[in-house]
Amino acid sequence: MPISGSPGRYSPVAQGFHWIIAGLIVTQFTLAWMADDLPLGMHKLALLTRHKSFGMTVLMLAVLRLSWRLFNRPPELPAGMSRIERILAKATHVAFYVLLFAMPLTGWLMSSAKNYSVSWFGRFTWPNLIGPDEGWFVALRIIHALLSWLLLSLAILHILAALKHHFWNKDDVLKRMLPFTKSEERT
Ligand code: HEM
Ligand code: HEM
């Protein structure tokens, strides 16, 4: 299979990054919200430890994805899209790339400020980025939560846009991001 995909489709590499990271983001929200509802204790800490490991996995994948993306252009958007739709689509994608770094980094900084270690599935421990500082911990905790709401809102907008393309516009925008499908080249 060609690594760049056909001209009107996202390549298998782009699709792989997209769906693995999207799955991890869902996992992150699930773990964080489950932990939120629990009192301080072993169960909460275990969920947050896993949240931190998966979150650092997102950071590693984000580095690989962005590096790969800088050298591989995505397919063009369908010709019929208005200027405002194009701007919104591009701005959402850029914001996603920024958040794929900002979410893990604020989490990592927050844990460092509290002097809580960040392990990667018990295999190794990431170094602390800053020294203990309660003020920074409180600020970073708020920033991490605010950014998560921004990410969630953009994801809802993004999913609604993908569904609108598929069911309303009846174009290939969703299909060309889906593995194991064929799209007509209507870019
Ligand atoms: C894509 C990556 C990540 C996403 C989407 C994410 C999302 C979230 C969300 C939605 C919450 C709940 C916020 C709230 O209370 O409203 C949360 C909390 C938390 N996150 Fe993350 N997170 C990510 C990465 C990380 C990383 C890498 C770390 C640490 C290394 C981390 C550490 C934490 C901690 C400690 C909390 C609990 C904060 C508290 O005490 O309430 N997160 N995260
Ligand atoms: C929170 C999870 C998600 C994130 C962070 C995310 C992020 C992204 C990013 C960054 C791109 C641009 C890819 C590039 O050009 O490099 C993209 C494209 C796309 N995503 Fe998502 N996505 C998520 C979930 C979803 C879901 C659930 C769907 C399906 C309903 C979806 C459908 C699409 C489609 C169809 C495209 C291609 C748009 C185009 O052709 O311009 N995404 N996504």
Short mmCIF file of C-alpha atoms and ligand atoms in Angstrom, two decimals:
data_model
loop_
_atom_site.label_atom_id
_atom_site.label_comp_id
_atom_site.label_asym_id
_atom_site.label_seq_id
_atom_site.Cartn_x
_atom_site.Cartn_y
_atom_site.Cartn_z
CA MET A 1 0.00 0.00 0.00
CA PRO A 2 1.54 3.39 -0.89
CA ILE A 3 2.53 5.33 2.21
CA SER A 4 1.17 8.61 0.84
CA GLY A 5 -2.26 7.13 0.01
CA SER A 6 -4.22 8.08 -3.10
CA PRO A 7 -4.33 11.84 -3.83
CA GLY A 8 -7.89 12.32 -2.57
CA ARG A 9 -7.49 10.27 0.62
CA TYR A 10 -5.60 10.48 3.88
CA SER A 11 -2.75 7.94 3.85
CA PRO A 12 -2.83 4.85 6.10
CA VAL A 13 -0.21 6.54 8.33
CA ALA A 14 -2.38 9.68 8.76
CA GLN A 15 -5.44 7.51 9.43
CA GLY A 16 -3.51 5.39 11.94
CA PHE A 17 -2.32 8.45 13.88
CA HIS A 18 -5.79 10.02 13.74
CA TRP A 19 -7.76 7.07 15.09
CA ILE A 20 -5.21 5.86 17.68
CA ILE A 21 -4.93 9.38 19.13
CA ALA A 22 -8.71 9.95 19.00
CA GLY A 23 -9.14 6.66 20.95
CA LEU A 24 -6.57 7.78 23.51
CA ILE A 25 -8.34 11.14 23.97
CA VAL A 26 -11.61 9.34 24.73
CA THR A 27 -9.71 7.11 27.19
CA GLN A 28 -8.21 10.22 28.83
CA PHE A 29 -11.59 11.87 29.43
CA THR A 30 -13.09 8.60 30.71
CA LEU A 31 -10.26 8.02 33.22
CA ALA A 32 -10.18 11.67 34.40
CA TRP A 33 -13.93 11.90 34.89
CA MET A 34 -14.04 8.54 36.71
CA ALA A 35 -11.23 9.78 39.00
CA ASP A 36 -13.03 13.12 39.53
CA ASP A 37 -16.00 11.34 41.12
CA LEU A 38 -13.87 9.39 43.64
CA PRO A 39 -12.62 10.45 47.09
CA LEU A 40 -8.83 10.59 47.54
CA GLY A 41 -7.61 6.99 47.83
CA MET A 42 -5.92 4.08 46.05
CA HIS A 43 -8.57 3.73 43.33
CA LYS A 44 -8.43 7.43 42.39
CA LEU A 45 -4.62 7.38 42.35
CA ALA A 46 -4.57 4.23 40.19
CA LEU A 47 -6.90 5.87 37.64
CA LEU A 48 -4.82 9.06 37.59
CA THR A 49 -1.57 7.07 37.22
CA ARG A 50 -3.06 5.40 34.14
CA HIS A 51 -4.35 8.80 32.91
CA LYS A 52 -0.81 10.16 33.21
CA SER A 53 0.74 7.19 31.32
CA PHE A 54 -1.78 7.38 28.47
CA GLY A 55 -1.40 11.17 28.44
CA MET A 56 2.37 10.91 28.01
CA THR A 57 1.73 8.40 25.21
CA VAL A 58 -0.36 11.11 23.49
CA LEU A 59 2.61 13.48 23.83
CA MET A 60 5.01 10.97 22.23
CA LEU A 61 2.55 10.25 19.41
CA ALA A 62 1.92 14.00 18.93
CA VAL A 63 5.67 14.53 18.34
CA LEU A 64 5.71 11.72 15.75
CA ARG A 65 2.44 12.86 14.16
CA LEU A 66 3.43 16.50 13.80
CA SER A 67 6.90 15.61 12.45
CA TRP A 68 5.29 13.30 9.91
CA ARG A 69 2.57 15.83 9.03
CA LEU A 70 5.09 18.62 8.32
CA PHE A 71 6.43 16.57 5.40
CA ASN A 72 3.15 15.06 4.19
CA ARG A 73 0.39 17.28 2.86
CA PRO A 74 -3.21 16.24 3.54
CA PRO A 75 -5.67 15.92 0.63
CA GLU A 76 -7.35 19.14 -0.53
CA LEU A 77 -10.75 20.05 0.91
CA PRO A 78 -13.73 19.59 -1.46
CA ALA A 79 -14.04 22.42 -3.98
CA GLY A 80 -17.62 23.27 -2.96
CA MET A 81 -16.69 24.35 0.59
CA SER A 82 -17.16 28.03 1.43
CA ARG A 83 -14.27 30.26 2.59
CA ILE A 84 -15.58 30.36 6.16
CA GLU A 85 -15.92 26.54 6.30
CA ARG A 86 -12.34 26.16 5.06
CA ILE A 87 -11.04 28.61 7.66
CA LEU A 88 -13.01 26.84 10.43
CA ALA A 89 -11.76 23.39 9.36
CA LYS A 90 -8.11 24.51 9.18
CA ALA A 91 -8.33 26.45 12.47
CA THR A 92 -9.83 23.41 14.24
CA HIS A 93 -7.06 21.16 12.94
CA VAL A 94 -4.33 23.61 14.02
CA ALA A 95 -5.99 23.98 17.46
CA PHE A 96 -6.06 20.17 17.79
CA TYR A 97 -2.34 19.93 17.07
CA VAL A 98 -1.63 22.65 19.67
CA LEU A 99 -3.85 20.89 22.25
CA LEU A 100 -2.22 17.50 21.62
CA PHE A 101 0.91 19.10 23.07
CA ALA A 102 -0.68 21.55 25.55
CA MET A 103 -2.83 18.93 27.33
CA PRO A 104 0.01 16.52 28.22
CA LEU A 105 2.48 19.32 28.92
CA THR A 106 0.18 21.13 31.37
CA GLY A 107 -0.56 17.74 33.03
CA TRP A 108 3.15 16.95 33.29
CA LEU A 109 3.93 20.45 34.64
CA MET A 110 1.04 20.18 37.13
CA SER A 111 2.33 16.86 38.48
CA SER A 112 5.88 18.27 38.67
CA ALA A 113 4.66 21.33 40.62
CA LYS A 114 3.06 18.96 43.16
CA ASN A 115 6.19 16.76 43.18
CA TYR A 116 4.10 13.73 42.05
CA SER A 117 6.16 11.48 39.79
CA VAL A 118 4.96 10.74 36.27
CA SER A 119 5.65 7.14 35.33
CA TRP A 120 5.07 5.50 31.96
CA PHE A 121 3.13 2.32 32.75
CA GLY A 122 5.65 1.58 35.54
CA ARG A 123 8.47 1.15 32.99
CA PHE A 124 10.28 4.42 33.57
CA THR A 125 9.74 7.78 35.28
CA TRP A 126 9.71 11.10 33.45
CA PRO A 127 11.83 13.84 35.07
CA ASN A 128 10.05 16.70 36.85
CA LEU A 129 9.87 19.79 34.63
CA ILE A 130 9.68 22.32 37.50
CA GLY A 131 10.27 22.27 41.25
CA PRO A 132 7.46 21.95 43.83
CA ASP A 133 5.27 25.07 43.87
CA GLU A 134 1.72 25.10 45.21
CA GLY A 135 0.81 28.33 43.34
CA TRP A 136 1.85 26.87 39.99
CA PHE A 137 0.09 23.59 40.82
CA VAL A 138 -3.23 25.39 41.38
CA ALA A 139 -2.81 27.51 38.22
CA LEU A 140 -1.80 24.54 36.03
CA ARG A 141 -4.65 22.43 37.36
CA ILE A 142 -7.11 25.14 36.27
CA ILE A 143 -5.40 25.58 32.87
CA HIS A 144 -5.41 21.77 32.29
CA ALA A 145 -9.15 21.62 33.09
CA LEU A 146 -9.97 24.69 30.92
CA LEU A 147 -8.00 23.31 27.98
CA SER A 148 -9.81 19.98 28.34
CA TRP A 149 -13.14 21.82 27.92
CA LEU A 150 -11.79 23.57 24.84
CA LEU A 151 -10.65 20.21 23.43
CA LEU A 152 -14.03 18.65 24.16
CA SER A 153 -15.93 21.53 22.50
CA LEU A 154 -13.72 21.39 19.40
CA ALA A 155 -14.09 17.61 19.21
CA ILE A 156 -17.90 17.92 19.27
CA LEU A 157 -17.76 20.59 16.54
CA HIS A 158 -15.32 18.43 14.53
CA ILE A 159 -17.50 15.31 14.78
CA LEU A 160 -20.65 17.25 13.83
CA ALA A 161 -18.79 18.72 10.84
CA ALA A 162 -17.63 15.23 9.74
CA LEU A 163 -21.21 13.92 10.00
CA LYS A 164 -22.56 16.97 8.12
CA HIS A 165 -20.11 16.31 5.28
CA HIS A 166 -21.14 12.67 5.12
CA PHE A 167 -24.93 12.85 5.49
CA TRP A 168 -25.76 16.40 4.31
CA ASN A 169 -23.14 17.33 1.70
CA LYS A 170 -22.69 13.64 0.76
CA ASP A 171 -18.99 14.17 -0.02
CA ASP A 172 -15.95 12.00 0.79
CA VAL A 173 -14.53 14.01 3.69
CA LEU A 174 -15.36 11.36 6.31
CA LYS A 175 -14.68 8.33 4.11
CA ARG A 176 -11.21 9.48 3.17
CA MET A 177 -10.23 9.44 6.86
CA LEU A 178 -11.75 5.97 7.39
CA PRO A 179 -9.56 2.90 6.85
CA PHE A 180 -10.95 0.01 4.75
CA THR A 181 -13.16 2.32 2.66
CA LYS A 182 -12.87 3.63 -0.87
CA SER A 183 -13.56 7.23 -1.86
CA GLU A 184 -14.15 8.71 -5.27
CA GLU A 185 -11.55 11.37 -5.92
CA ARG A 186 -13.66 14.50 -5.77
CA THR A 187 -11.23 16.93 -4.17
C1 HEM B 1 -4.24 14.33 25.82
C2 HEM B 1 -3.88 14.30 27.07
C3 HEM B 1 -4.76 14.63 28.25
C4 HEM B 1 -6.10 14.90 28.31
C5 HEM B 1 -7.12 14.96 27.18
C6 HEM B 1 -6.41 15.14 29.71
C7 HEM B 1 -7.68 15.46 30.20
C8 HEM B 1 -7.98 15.66 31.53
C9 HEM B 1 -9.29 15.97 32.04
C10 HEM B 1 -10.56 16.11 31.20
C11 HEM B 1 -9.19 16.11 33.38
C12 HEM B 1 -10.33 16.46 34.38
C13 HEM B 1 -10.32 17.96 34.55
C14 HEM B 1 -11.43 18.42 35.45
O1 HEM B 1 -11.35 18.17 36.66
O2 HEM B 1 -12.38 19.03 34.92
C15 HEM B 1 -7.82 15.85 33.75
C16 HEM B 1 -7.32 15.86 35.04
C17 HEM B 1 -6.02 15.54 35.37
N1 HEM B 1 -4.98 15.30 34.50
FE1 HEM B 1 -5.12 15.17 32.50
N2 HEM B 1 -5.27 15.01 30.46
C18 HEM B 1 -4.24 14.69 29.60
C19 HEM B 1 -2.91 14.45 29.93
C20 HEM B 1 -2.41 14.45 31.23
C21 HEM B 1 -1.04 14.19 31.59
C22 HEM B 1 0.08 13.83 30.61
C23 HEM B 1 -0.95 14.30 32.94
C24 HEM B 1 0.25 14.14 33.86
C25 HEM B 1 1.43 13.72 33.47
C26 HEM B 1 -2.28 14.62 33.44
C27 HEM B 1 -2.59 14.79 34.76
C28 HEM B 1 -3.85 15.05 35.25
C29 HEM B 1 -4.18 15.12 36.67
C30 HEM B 1 -3.19 14.89 37.84
C31 HEM B 1 -5.54 15.43 36.74
C32 HEM B 1 -6.39 15.60 38.02
C33 HEM B 1 -6.33 17.03 38.45
C34 HEM B 1 -7.13 17.21 39.73
O3 HEM B 1 -6.54 17.04 40.79
O4 HEM B 1 -8.32 17.49 39.64
N3 HEM B 1 -3.13 14.72 32.36
N4 HEM B 1 -7.09 15.60 32.59
C1 HEM B 2 -10.96 13.99 19.95
C2 HEM B 2 -10.66 13.23 18.97
C3 HEM B 2 -10.18 13.76 17.64
C4 HEM B 2 -9.10 14.56 17.35
C5 HEM B 2 -8.09 15.13 18.35
C6 HEM B 2 -9.08 14.75 15.91
C7 HEM B 2 -8.12 15.49 15.23
C8 HEM B 2 -8.06 15.65 13.87
C9 HEM B 2 -7.04 16.39 13.17
C10 HEM B 2 -5.84 17.09 13.81
C11 HEM B 2 -7.31 16.31 11.85
C12 HEM B 2 -6.50 16.94 10.70
C13 HEM B 2 -5.55 15.91 10.16
C14 HEM B 2 -4.48 16.54 9.31
O1 HEM B 2 -4.78 17.17 8.30
O2 HEM B 2 -3.31 16.37 9.67
C15 HEM B 2 -8.53 15.55 11.71
C16 HEM B 2 -9.15 15.25 10.51
C17 HEM B 2 -10.35 14.58 10.41
N1 HEM B 2 -11.08 14.03 11.45
FE1 HEM B 2 -10.64 14.06 13.40
N2 HEM B 2 -10.15 14.10 15.36
C18 HEM B 2 -10.85 13.47 16.38
C19 HEM B 2 -11.98 12.69 16.27
C20 HEM B 2 -12.66 12.47 15.10
C21 HEM B 2 -13.89 11.72 14.97
C22 HEM B 2 -14.62 10.99 16.12
C23 HEM B 2 -14.25 11.77 13.67
C24 HEM B 2 -15.45 11.15 12.96
C25 HEM B 2 -16.68 11.36 13.28
C26 HEM B 2 -13.24 12.54 12.95
C27 HEM B 2 -13.23 12.80 11.61
C28 HEM B 2 -12.23 13.45 10.93
C29 HEM B 2 -12.22 13.65 9.49
C30 HEM B 2 -13.30 13.17 8.52
C31 HEM B 2 -11.05 14.35 9.18
C32 HEM B 2 -10.59 14.81 7.78
C33 HEM B 2 -11.03 16.20 7.54
C34 HEM B 2 -10.51 16.71 6.22
O3 HEM B 2 -10.52 15.96 5.25
O4 HEM B 2 -10.04 17.84 6.19
N3 HEM B 2 -12.30 12.96 13.87
N4 HEM B 2 -8.98 15.16 12.96
#
